[in-house]
Short mmCIF file of C-alpha atoms in Angstrom, two decimals:
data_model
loop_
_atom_site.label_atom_id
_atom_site.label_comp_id
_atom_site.label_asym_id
_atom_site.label_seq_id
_atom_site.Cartn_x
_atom_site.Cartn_y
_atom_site.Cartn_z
CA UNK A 232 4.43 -27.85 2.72
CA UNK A 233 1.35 -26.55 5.19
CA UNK A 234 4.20 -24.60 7.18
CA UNK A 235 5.87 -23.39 4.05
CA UNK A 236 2.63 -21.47 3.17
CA UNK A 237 2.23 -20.39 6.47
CA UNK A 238 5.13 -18.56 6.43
CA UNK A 239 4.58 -17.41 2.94
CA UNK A 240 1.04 -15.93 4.33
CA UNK A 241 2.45 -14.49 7.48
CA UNK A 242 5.33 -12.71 5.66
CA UNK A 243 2.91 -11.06 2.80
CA UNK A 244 -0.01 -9.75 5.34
CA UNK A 245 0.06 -10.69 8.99
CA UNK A 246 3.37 -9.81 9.72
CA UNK A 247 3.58 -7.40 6.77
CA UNK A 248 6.96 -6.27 6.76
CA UNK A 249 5.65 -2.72 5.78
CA UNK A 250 2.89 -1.90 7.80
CA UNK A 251 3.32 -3.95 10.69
CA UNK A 252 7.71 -4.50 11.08
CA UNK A 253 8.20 -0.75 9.56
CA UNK A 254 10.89 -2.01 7.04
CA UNK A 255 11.05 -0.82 3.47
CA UNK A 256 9.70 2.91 4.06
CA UNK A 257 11.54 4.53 2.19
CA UNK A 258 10.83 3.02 -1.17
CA UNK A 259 7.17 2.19 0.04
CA UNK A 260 6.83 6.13 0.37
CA UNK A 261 9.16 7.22 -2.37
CA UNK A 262 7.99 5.47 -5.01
CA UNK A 263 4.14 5.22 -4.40
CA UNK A 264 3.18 8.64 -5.52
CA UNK A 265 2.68 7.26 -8.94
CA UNK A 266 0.92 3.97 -10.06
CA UNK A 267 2.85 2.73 -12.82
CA UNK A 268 6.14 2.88 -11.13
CA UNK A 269 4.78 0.44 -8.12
CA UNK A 270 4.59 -2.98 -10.01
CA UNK A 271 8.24 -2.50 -11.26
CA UNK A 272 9.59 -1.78 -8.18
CA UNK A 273 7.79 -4.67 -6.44
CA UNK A 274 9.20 -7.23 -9.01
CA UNK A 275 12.75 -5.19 -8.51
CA UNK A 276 12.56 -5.28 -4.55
CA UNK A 277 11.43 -8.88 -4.68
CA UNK A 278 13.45 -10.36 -7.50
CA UNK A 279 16.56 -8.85 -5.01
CA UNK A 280 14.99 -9.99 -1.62
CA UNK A 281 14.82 -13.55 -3.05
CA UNK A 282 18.50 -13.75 -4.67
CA UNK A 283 19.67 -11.69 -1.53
CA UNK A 284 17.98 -14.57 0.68
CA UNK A 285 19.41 -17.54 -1.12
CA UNK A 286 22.79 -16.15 -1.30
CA UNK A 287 23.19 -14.65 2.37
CA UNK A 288 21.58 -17.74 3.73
CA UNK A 289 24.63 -20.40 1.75
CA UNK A 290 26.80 -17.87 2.83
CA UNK A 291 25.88 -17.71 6.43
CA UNK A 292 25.83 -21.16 6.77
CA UNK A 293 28.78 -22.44 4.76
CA UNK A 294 31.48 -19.85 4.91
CA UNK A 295 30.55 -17.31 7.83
CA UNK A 296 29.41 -20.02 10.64
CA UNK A 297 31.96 -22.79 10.18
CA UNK A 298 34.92 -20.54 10.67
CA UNK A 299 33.09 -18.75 13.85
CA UNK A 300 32.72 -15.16 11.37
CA UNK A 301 28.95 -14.45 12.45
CA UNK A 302 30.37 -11.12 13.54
CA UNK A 303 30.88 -9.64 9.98
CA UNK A 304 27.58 -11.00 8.77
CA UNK A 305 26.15 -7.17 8.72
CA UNK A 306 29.11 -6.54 6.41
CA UNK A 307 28.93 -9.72 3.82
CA UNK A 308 25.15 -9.61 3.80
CA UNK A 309 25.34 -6.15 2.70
CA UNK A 310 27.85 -6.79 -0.18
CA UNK A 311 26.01 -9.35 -1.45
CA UNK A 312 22.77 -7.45 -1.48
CA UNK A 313 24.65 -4.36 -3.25
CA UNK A 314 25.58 -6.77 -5.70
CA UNK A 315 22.15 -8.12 -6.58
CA UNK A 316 20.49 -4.60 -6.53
CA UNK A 317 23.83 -3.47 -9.10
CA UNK A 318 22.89 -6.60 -11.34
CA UNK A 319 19.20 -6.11 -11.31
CA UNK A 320 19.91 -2.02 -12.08
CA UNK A 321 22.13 -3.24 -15.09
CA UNK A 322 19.02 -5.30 -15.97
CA UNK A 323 16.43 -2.23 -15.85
CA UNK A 324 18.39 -0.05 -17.88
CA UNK A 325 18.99 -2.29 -20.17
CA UNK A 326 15.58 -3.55 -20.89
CA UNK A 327 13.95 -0.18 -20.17
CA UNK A 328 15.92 3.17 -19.94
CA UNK A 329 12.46 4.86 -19.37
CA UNK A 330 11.32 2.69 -16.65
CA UNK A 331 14.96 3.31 -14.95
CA UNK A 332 14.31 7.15 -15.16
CA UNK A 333 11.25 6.78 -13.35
CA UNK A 334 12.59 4.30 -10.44
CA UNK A 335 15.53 7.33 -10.78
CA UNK A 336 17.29 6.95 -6.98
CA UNK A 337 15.02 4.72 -6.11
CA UNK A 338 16.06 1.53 -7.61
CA UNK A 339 20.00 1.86 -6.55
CA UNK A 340 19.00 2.65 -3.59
CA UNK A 341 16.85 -0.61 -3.20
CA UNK A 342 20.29 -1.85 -1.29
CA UNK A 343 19.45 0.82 1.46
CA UNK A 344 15.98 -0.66 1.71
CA UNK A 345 16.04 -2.05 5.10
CA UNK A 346 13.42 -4.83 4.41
CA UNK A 347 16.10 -7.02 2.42
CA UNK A 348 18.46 -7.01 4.96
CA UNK A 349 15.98 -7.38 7.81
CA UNK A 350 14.54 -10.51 5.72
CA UNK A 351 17.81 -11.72 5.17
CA UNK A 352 18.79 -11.24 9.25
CA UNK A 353 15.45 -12.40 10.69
CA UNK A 354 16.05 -15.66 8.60
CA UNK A 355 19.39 -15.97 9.84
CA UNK A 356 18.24 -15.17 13.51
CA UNK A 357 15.78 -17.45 13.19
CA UNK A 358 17.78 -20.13 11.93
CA UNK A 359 15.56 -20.77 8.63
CA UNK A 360 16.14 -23.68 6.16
CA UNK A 361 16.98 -22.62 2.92
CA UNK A 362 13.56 -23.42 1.22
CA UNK A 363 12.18 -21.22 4.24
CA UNK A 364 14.86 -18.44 4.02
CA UNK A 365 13.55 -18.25 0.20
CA UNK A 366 9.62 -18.60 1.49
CA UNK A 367 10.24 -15.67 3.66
CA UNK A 368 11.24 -13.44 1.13
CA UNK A 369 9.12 -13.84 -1.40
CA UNK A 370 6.45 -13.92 0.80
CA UNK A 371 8.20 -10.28 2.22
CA UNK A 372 8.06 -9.04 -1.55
CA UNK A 373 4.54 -10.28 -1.89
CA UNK A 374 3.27 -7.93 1.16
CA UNK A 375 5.61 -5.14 -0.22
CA UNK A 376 3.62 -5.20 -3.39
CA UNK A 377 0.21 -5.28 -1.58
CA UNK A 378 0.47 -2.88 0.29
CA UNK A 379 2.66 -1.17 -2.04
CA UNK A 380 -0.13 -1.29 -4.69
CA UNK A 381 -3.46 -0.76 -2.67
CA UNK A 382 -1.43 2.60 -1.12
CA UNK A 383 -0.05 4.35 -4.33
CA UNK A 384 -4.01 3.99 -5.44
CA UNK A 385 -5.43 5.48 -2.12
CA UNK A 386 -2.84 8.04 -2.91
CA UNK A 387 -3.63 8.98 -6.11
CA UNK A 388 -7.50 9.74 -5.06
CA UNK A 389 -5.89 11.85 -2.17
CA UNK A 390 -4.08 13.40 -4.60
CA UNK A 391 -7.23 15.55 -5.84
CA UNK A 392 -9.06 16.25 -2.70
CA UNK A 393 -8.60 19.48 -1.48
CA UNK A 394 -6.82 18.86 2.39
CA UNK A 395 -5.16 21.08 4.72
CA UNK A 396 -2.08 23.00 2.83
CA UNK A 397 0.43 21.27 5.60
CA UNK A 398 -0.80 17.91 5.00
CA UNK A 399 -0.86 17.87 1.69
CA UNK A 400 1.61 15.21 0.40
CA UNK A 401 3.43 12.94 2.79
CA UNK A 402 1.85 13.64 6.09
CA UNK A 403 -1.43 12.62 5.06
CA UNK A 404 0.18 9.69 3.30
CA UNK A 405 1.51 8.56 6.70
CA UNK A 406 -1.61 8.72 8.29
CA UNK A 407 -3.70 6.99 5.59
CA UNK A 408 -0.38 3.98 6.00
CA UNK A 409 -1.88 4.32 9.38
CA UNK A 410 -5.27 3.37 8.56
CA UNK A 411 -4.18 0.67 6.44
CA UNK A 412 -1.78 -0.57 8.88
CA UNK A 413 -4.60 -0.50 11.46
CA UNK A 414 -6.56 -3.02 8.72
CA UNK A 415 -3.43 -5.37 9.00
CA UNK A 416 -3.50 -4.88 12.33
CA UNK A 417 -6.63 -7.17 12.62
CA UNK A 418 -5.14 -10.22 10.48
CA UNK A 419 -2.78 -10.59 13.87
CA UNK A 420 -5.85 -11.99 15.32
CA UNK A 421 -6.04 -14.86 12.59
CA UNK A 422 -2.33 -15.44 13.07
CA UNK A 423 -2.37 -16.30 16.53
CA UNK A 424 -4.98 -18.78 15.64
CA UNK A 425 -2.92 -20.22 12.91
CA UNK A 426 0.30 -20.22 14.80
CA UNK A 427 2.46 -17.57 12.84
CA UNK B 66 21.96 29.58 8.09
CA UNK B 67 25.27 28.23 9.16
CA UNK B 68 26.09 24.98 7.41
CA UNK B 69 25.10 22.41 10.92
CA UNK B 70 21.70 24.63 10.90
CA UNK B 71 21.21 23.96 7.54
CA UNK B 72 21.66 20.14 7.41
CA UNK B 73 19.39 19.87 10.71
CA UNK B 74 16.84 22.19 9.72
CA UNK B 75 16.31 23.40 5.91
CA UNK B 76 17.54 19.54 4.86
CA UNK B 77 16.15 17.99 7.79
CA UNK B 78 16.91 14.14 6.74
CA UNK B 79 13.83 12.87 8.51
CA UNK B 80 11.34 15.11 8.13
CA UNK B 81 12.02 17.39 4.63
CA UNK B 82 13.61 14.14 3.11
CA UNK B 83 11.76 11.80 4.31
CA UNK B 84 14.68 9.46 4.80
CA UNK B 85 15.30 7.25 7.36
CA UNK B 86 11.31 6.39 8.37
CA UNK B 87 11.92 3.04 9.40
CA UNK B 88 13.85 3.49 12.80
CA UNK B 89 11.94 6.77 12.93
CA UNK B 90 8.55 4.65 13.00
CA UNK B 91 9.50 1.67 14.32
CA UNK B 92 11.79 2.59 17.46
CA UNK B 93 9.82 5.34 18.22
CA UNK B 94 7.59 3.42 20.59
CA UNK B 95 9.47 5.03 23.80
CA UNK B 96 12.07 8.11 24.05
CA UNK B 97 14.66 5.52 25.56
CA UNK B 98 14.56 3.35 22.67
CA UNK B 99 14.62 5.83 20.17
CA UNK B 100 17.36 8.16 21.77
CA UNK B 101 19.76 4.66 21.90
CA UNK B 102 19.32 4.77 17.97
CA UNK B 103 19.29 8.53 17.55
CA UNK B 104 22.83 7.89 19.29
CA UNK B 105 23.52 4.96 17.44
CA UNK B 106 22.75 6.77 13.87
CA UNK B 107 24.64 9.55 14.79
CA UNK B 108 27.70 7.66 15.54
CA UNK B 109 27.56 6.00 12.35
CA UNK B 110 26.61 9.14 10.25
CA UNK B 111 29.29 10.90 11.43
CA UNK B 112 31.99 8.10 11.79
CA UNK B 113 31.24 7.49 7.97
CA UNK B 114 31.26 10.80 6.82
CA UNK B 115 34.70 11.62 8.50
CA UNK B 116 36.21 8.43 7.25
CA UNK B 117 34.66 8.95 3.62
CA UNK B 118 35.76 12.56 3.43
CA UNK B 119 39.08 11.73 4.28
CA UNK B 120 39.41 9.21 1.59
CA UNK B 121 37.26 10.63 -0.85
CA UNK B 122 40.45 11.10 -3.56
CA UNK B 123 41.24 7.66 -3.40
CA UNK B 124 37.72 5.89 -3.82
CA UNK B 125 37.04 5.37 -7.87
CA UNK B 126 34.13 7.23 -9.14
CA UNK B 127 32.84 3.51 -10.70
CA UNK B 128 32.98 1.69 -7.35
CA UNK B 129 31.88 4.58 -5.01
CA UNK B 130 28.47 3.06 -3.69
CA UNK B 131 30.15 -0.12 -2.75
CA UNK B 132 32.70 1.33 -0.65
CA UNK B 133 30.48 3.72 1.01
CA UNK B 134 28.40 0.84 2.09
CA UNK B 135 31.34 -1.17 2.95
CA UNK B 136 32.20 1.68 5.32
CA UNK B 137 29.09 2.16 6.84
CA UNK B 138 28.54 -1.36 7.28
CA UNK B 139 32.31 -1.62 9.08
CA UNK B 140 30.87 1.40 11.70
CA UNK B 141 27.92 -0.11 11.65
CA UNK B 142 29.39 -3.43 13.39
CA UNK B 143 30.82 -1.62 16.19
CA UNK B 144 28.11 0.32 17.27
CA UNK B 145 26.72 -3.31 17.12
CA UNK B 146 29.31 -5.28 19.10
CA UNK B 147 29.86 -2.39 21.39
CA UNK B 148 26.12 -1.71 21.91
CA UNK B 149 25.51 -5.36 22.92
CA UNK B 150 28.41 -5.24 25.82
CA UNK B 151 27.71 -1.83 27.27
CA UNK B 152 23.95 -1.71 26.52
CA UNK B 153 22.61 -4.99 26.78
CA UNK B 154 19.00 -4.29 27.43
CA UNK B 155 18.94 -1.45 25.30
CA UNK B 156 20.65 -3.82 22.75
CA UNK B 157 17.67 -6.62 23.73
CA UNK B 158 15.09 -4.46 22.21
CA UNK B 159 16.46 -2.41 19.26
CA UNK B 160 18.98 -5.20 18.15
CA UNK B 161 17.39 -5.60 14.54
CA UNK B 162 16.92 -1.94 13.77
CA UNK B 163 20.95 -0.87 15.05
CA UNK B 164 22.04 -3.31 12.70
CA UNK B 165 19.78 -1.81 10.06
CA UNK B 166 21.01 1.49 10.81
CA UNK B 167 23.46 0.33 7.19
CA UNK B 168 20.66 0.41 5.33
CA UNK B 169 18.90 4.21 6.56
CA UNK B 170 19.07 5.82 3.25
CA UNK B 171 19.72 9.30 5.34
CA UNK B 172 23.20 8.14 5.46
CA UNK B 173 24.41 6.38 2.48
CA UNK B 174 22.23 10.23 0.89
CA UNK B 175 24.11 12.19 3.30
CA UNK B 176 27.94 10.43 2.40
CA UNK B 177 26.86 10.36 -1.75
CA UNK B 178 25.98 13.95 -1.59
CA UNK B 179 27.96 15.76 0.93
CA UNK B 180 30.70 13.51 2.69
CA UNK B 181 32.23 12.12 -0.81
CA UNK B 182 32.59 16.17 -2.98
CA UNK B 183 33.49 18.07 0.43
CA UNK B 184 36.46 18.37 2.83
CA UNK B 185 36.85 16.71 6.43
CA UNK B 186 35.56 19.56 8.26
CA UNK B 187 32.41 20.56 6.36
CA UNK B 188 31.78 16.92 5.99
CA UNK B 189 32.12 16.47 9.34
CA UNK B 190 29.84 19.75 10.22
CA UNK B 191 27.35 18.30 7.94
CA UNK B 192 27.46 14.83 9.33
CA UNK B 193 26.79 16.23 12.76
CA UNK B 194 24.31 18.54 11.66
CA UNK B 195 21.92 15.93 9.83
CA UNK B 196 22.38 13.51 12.92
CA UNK B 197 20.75 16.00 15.56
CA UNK B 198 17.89 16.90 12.62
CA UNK B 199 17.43 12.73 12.81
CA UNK B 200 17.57 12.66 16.30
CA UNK B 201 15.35 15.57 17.29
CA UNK B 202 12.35 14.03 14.36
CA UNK B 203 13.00 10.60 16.25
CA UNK B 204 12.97 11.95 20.07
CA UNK B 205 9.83 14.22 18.63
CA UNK B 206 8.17 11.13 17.34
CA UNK B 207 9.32 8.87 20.32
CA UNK B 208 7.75 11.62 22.75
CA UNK B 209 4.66 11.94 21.85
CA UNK B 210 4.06 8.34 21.31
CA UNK B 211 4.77 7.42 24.75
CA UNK B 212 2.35 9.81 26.37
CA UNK B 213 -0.07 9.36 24.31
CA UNK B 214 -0.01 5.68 24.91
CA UNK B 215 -0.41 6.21 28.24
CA UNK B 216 -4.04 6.80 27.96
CA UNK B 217 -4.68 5.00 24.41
CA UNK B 218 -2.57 1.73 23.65
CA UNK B 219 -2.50 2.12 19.74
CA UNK B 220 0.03 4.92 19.78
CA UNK B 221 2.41 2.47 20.12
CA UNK B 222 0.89 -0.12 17.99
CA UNK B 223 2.03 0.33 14.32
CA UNK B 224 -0.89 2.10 13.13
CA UNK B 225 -0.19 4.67 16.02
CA UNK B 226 3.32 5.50 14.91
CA UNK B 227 2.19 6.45 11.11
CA UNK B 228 -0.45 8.77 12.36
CA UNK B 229 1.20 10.30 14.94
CA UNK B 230 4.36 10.79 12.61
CA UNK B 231 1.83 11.63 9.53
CA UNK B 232 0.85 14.62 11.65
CA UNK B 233 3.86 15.71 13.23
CA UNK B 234 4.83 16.18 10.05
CA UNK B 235 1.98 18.20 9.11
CA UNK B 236 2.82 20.56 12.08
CA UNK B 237 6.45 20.90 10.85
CA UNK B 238 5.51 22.23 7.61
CA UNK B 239 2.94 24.06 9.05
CA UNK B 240 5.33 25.92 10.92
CA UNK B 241 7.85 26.34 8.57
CA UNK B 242 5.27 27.37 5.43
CA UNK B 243 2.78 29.44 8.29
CA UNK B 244 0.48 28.26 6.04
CA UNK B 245 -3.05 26.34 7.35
CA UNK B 246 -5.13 27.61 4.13
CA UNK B 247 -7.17 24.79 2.32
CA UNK B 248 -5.59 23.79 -0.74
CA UNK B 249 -8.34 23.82 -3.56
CA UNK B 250 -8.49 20.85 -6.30
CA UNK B 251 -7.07 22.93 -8.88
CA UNK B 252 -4.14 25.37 -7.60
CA UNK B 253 -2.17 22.55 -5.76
CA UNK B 254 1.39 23.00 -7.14
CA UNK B 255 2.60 20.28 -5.96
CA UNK B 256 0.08 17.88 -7.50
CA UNK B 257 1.23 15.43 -9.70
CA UNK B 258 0.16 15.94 -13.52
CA UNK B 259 -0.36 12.58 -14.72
CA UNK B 260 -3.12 11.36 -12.81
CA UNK B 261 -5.61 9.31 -14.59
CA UNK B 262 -8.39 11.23 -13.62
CA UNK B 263 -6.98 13.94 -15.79
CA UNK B 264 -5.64 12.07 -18.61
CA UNK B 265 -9.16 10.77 -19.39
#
């Protein structure tokens, strides 16, 4: 159980796959401009990271290893994360066409969001029980939504200082991320004391 | 602006997109690393938009995105396997972020938008010219980072790579707008209009 939540804390902020692994960018930048769209796509990315995770991690072990595939793994893993993201777009549009507008490309493209297939591969690398594998990534959605959250507010103060016409906008987004990843930086020192 | 110019410069994927900022953060630490996955991307990139393109009348409009992905997973492998027996160290260090190279949103864009409508050649042009706009943003990013980290470690900590990128990027639009004025609070175009602040 103790280990379980250790991996569960190191996923959402020591290691946080955003600020510290640089995987889920894309999203983390694209959609963070505006508040309200931030919670929704945490739930999205982390509702698929977690079915992803299961499902990659019984396939890995049950169809892919036992008949020596490991070598298309990139290729399955994929497929079964488009599906997920395709099932949980079906979902948003159904249950809120306006919420789907505002994810727009975003939320499709939640398949090309390299933090659910590096989740999915580090557990596999890593050789992860199942009850881990799912740890892992909810713990990975978990720091997605942190920082995820904390940033798009940042952001929207930014928003109404007057800056520097080039940096207006993304550039001085990155380098605020950079401030905030330097905050994360100093939880490594707690994980090396706790073993993660 | 010849068609290569344009996808490397006017849609640069990395840096006018903003696509792709994973590998271009994370591999950045050193030029080596992040010319093996400039290479690597481009491969893939181009491999998928040639293949794509070539198929493009056969692929139903319903089940596009899972083919593309299919594809670029298949190219993705081989840079893999053949990466790991002709590169090995380079392979050692980058291994998790070449197989991510499926999941860089500059490509699956790139194939939805230009590879699937357009034929071979243009796709092909296209492909080629959005893999040296990746490659110069990563080399640019990878650059810098490594001397600078000569003198001061957290350049190629994490926190390093978002600054340094942040204002590279600055620089870039700077350069393309020639435009260093201060933007007052209340002319910025490109602010968003539903702010609280305002709302209140």
């Amino acid at each position: 159980m103790a280990d379980l939540l250790l991996i569960l804390l190191s996923a959402a902020l020591v290691n946080n796959f955003v600020l510290v692994q640089f995987l889920g960018l894309c999203p983390f930048v694209g959609t963070s401009a505006r508040f309200e769209t931030t919670v929704p796509m945490t739930l999205a990315t982390m509702f698929v990271l977690a079915v992803a995770a299961v499902a990659t991690n019984l396939l890995h072990h049950h169809l892919l290893a036992p008949f020596g595939l490991e070598y298309l793994r990139i290729i399955a893993f994929i497929v079964v994360i488009a599906a997920c993201v395709q099932f949980t777009e079906l979902f948003v549009r159904a249950a809120s066409p306006l919420l789907h507008r505002m994810l727009g490309l975003y939320l499709p493209l939640i398949t090309t969001n390299c933090a659910v297939l590096g989740v999915v591969l580090i557990a596999v690398d890593e050789g992860l029980s199942l009850a881990r594998t799912l740890v892992l990534a909810i713990g990975a959605g978990a720091g997605f939504g942190v920082a995820i959250v904390a940033f798009a507010a940042l952001r929207e103060r930014i928003n109404d200082d007057a800056v520097p016409a080039p940096l207006r906008g993304v550039p001085l987004a990155l380098v605020t991320v950079g401030f905030m990843a330097l905050a994360f930086h100093g939880l490594r020192g707690i994980g090396a004391g706790m073993g993660a | 602006m010849s068609a290569f110019g344009e996808a490397a410069l006017r849609r640069n994927p990395a840096w006018v997109q903003l696509l792709g900022l994973c590998p271009l953060l994370a591999v950045s630490n050193t030029v080596a690393n992040a010319a093996g996955l400039a290479v690597a991307s481009a491969v893939v990139l181009t491999g998928s938009a040639f293949f794509i393109a070539s198929v493009r009348r056969w692929i139903p409009a319903d089940v596009r995105l899972p083919c593309f992905v299919l594809v670029i997973a298949t190219f993705t492998t081989l840079v893999h396997l053949a990466m790991e027996a002709y590169a090995f160290e380079l392979h050692q260090r980058i291994a998790l972020f070449v197989q991510i190279v499926v999941t860089n949103c500059m490509i699956l864009g790139q194939v939805e938008r230009v590879a699937a409508k357009v034929r071979v050649g243009r796709a092909l042009v296209d492909a080629l010219g959005a893999s040296a706009g990746f490659a110069a943003a990563i080399l640019a990013v990878g650059a810098v980072r490594e001397v600078i980290a000569v003198g001061f470690p957290l350049a190629a900590m994490p926190a390093g790579a978002f600054v340094i990128a942040g204002l590279l990027l600055a620089l870039a639009n700077a350069l393309a707008a020639r435009d260093w004025r201060f933007v007052p609070r209340r002319s910025s175009a490109r602010r968003s209009p539903e702010t609280p602040l305002e709302r209140q």
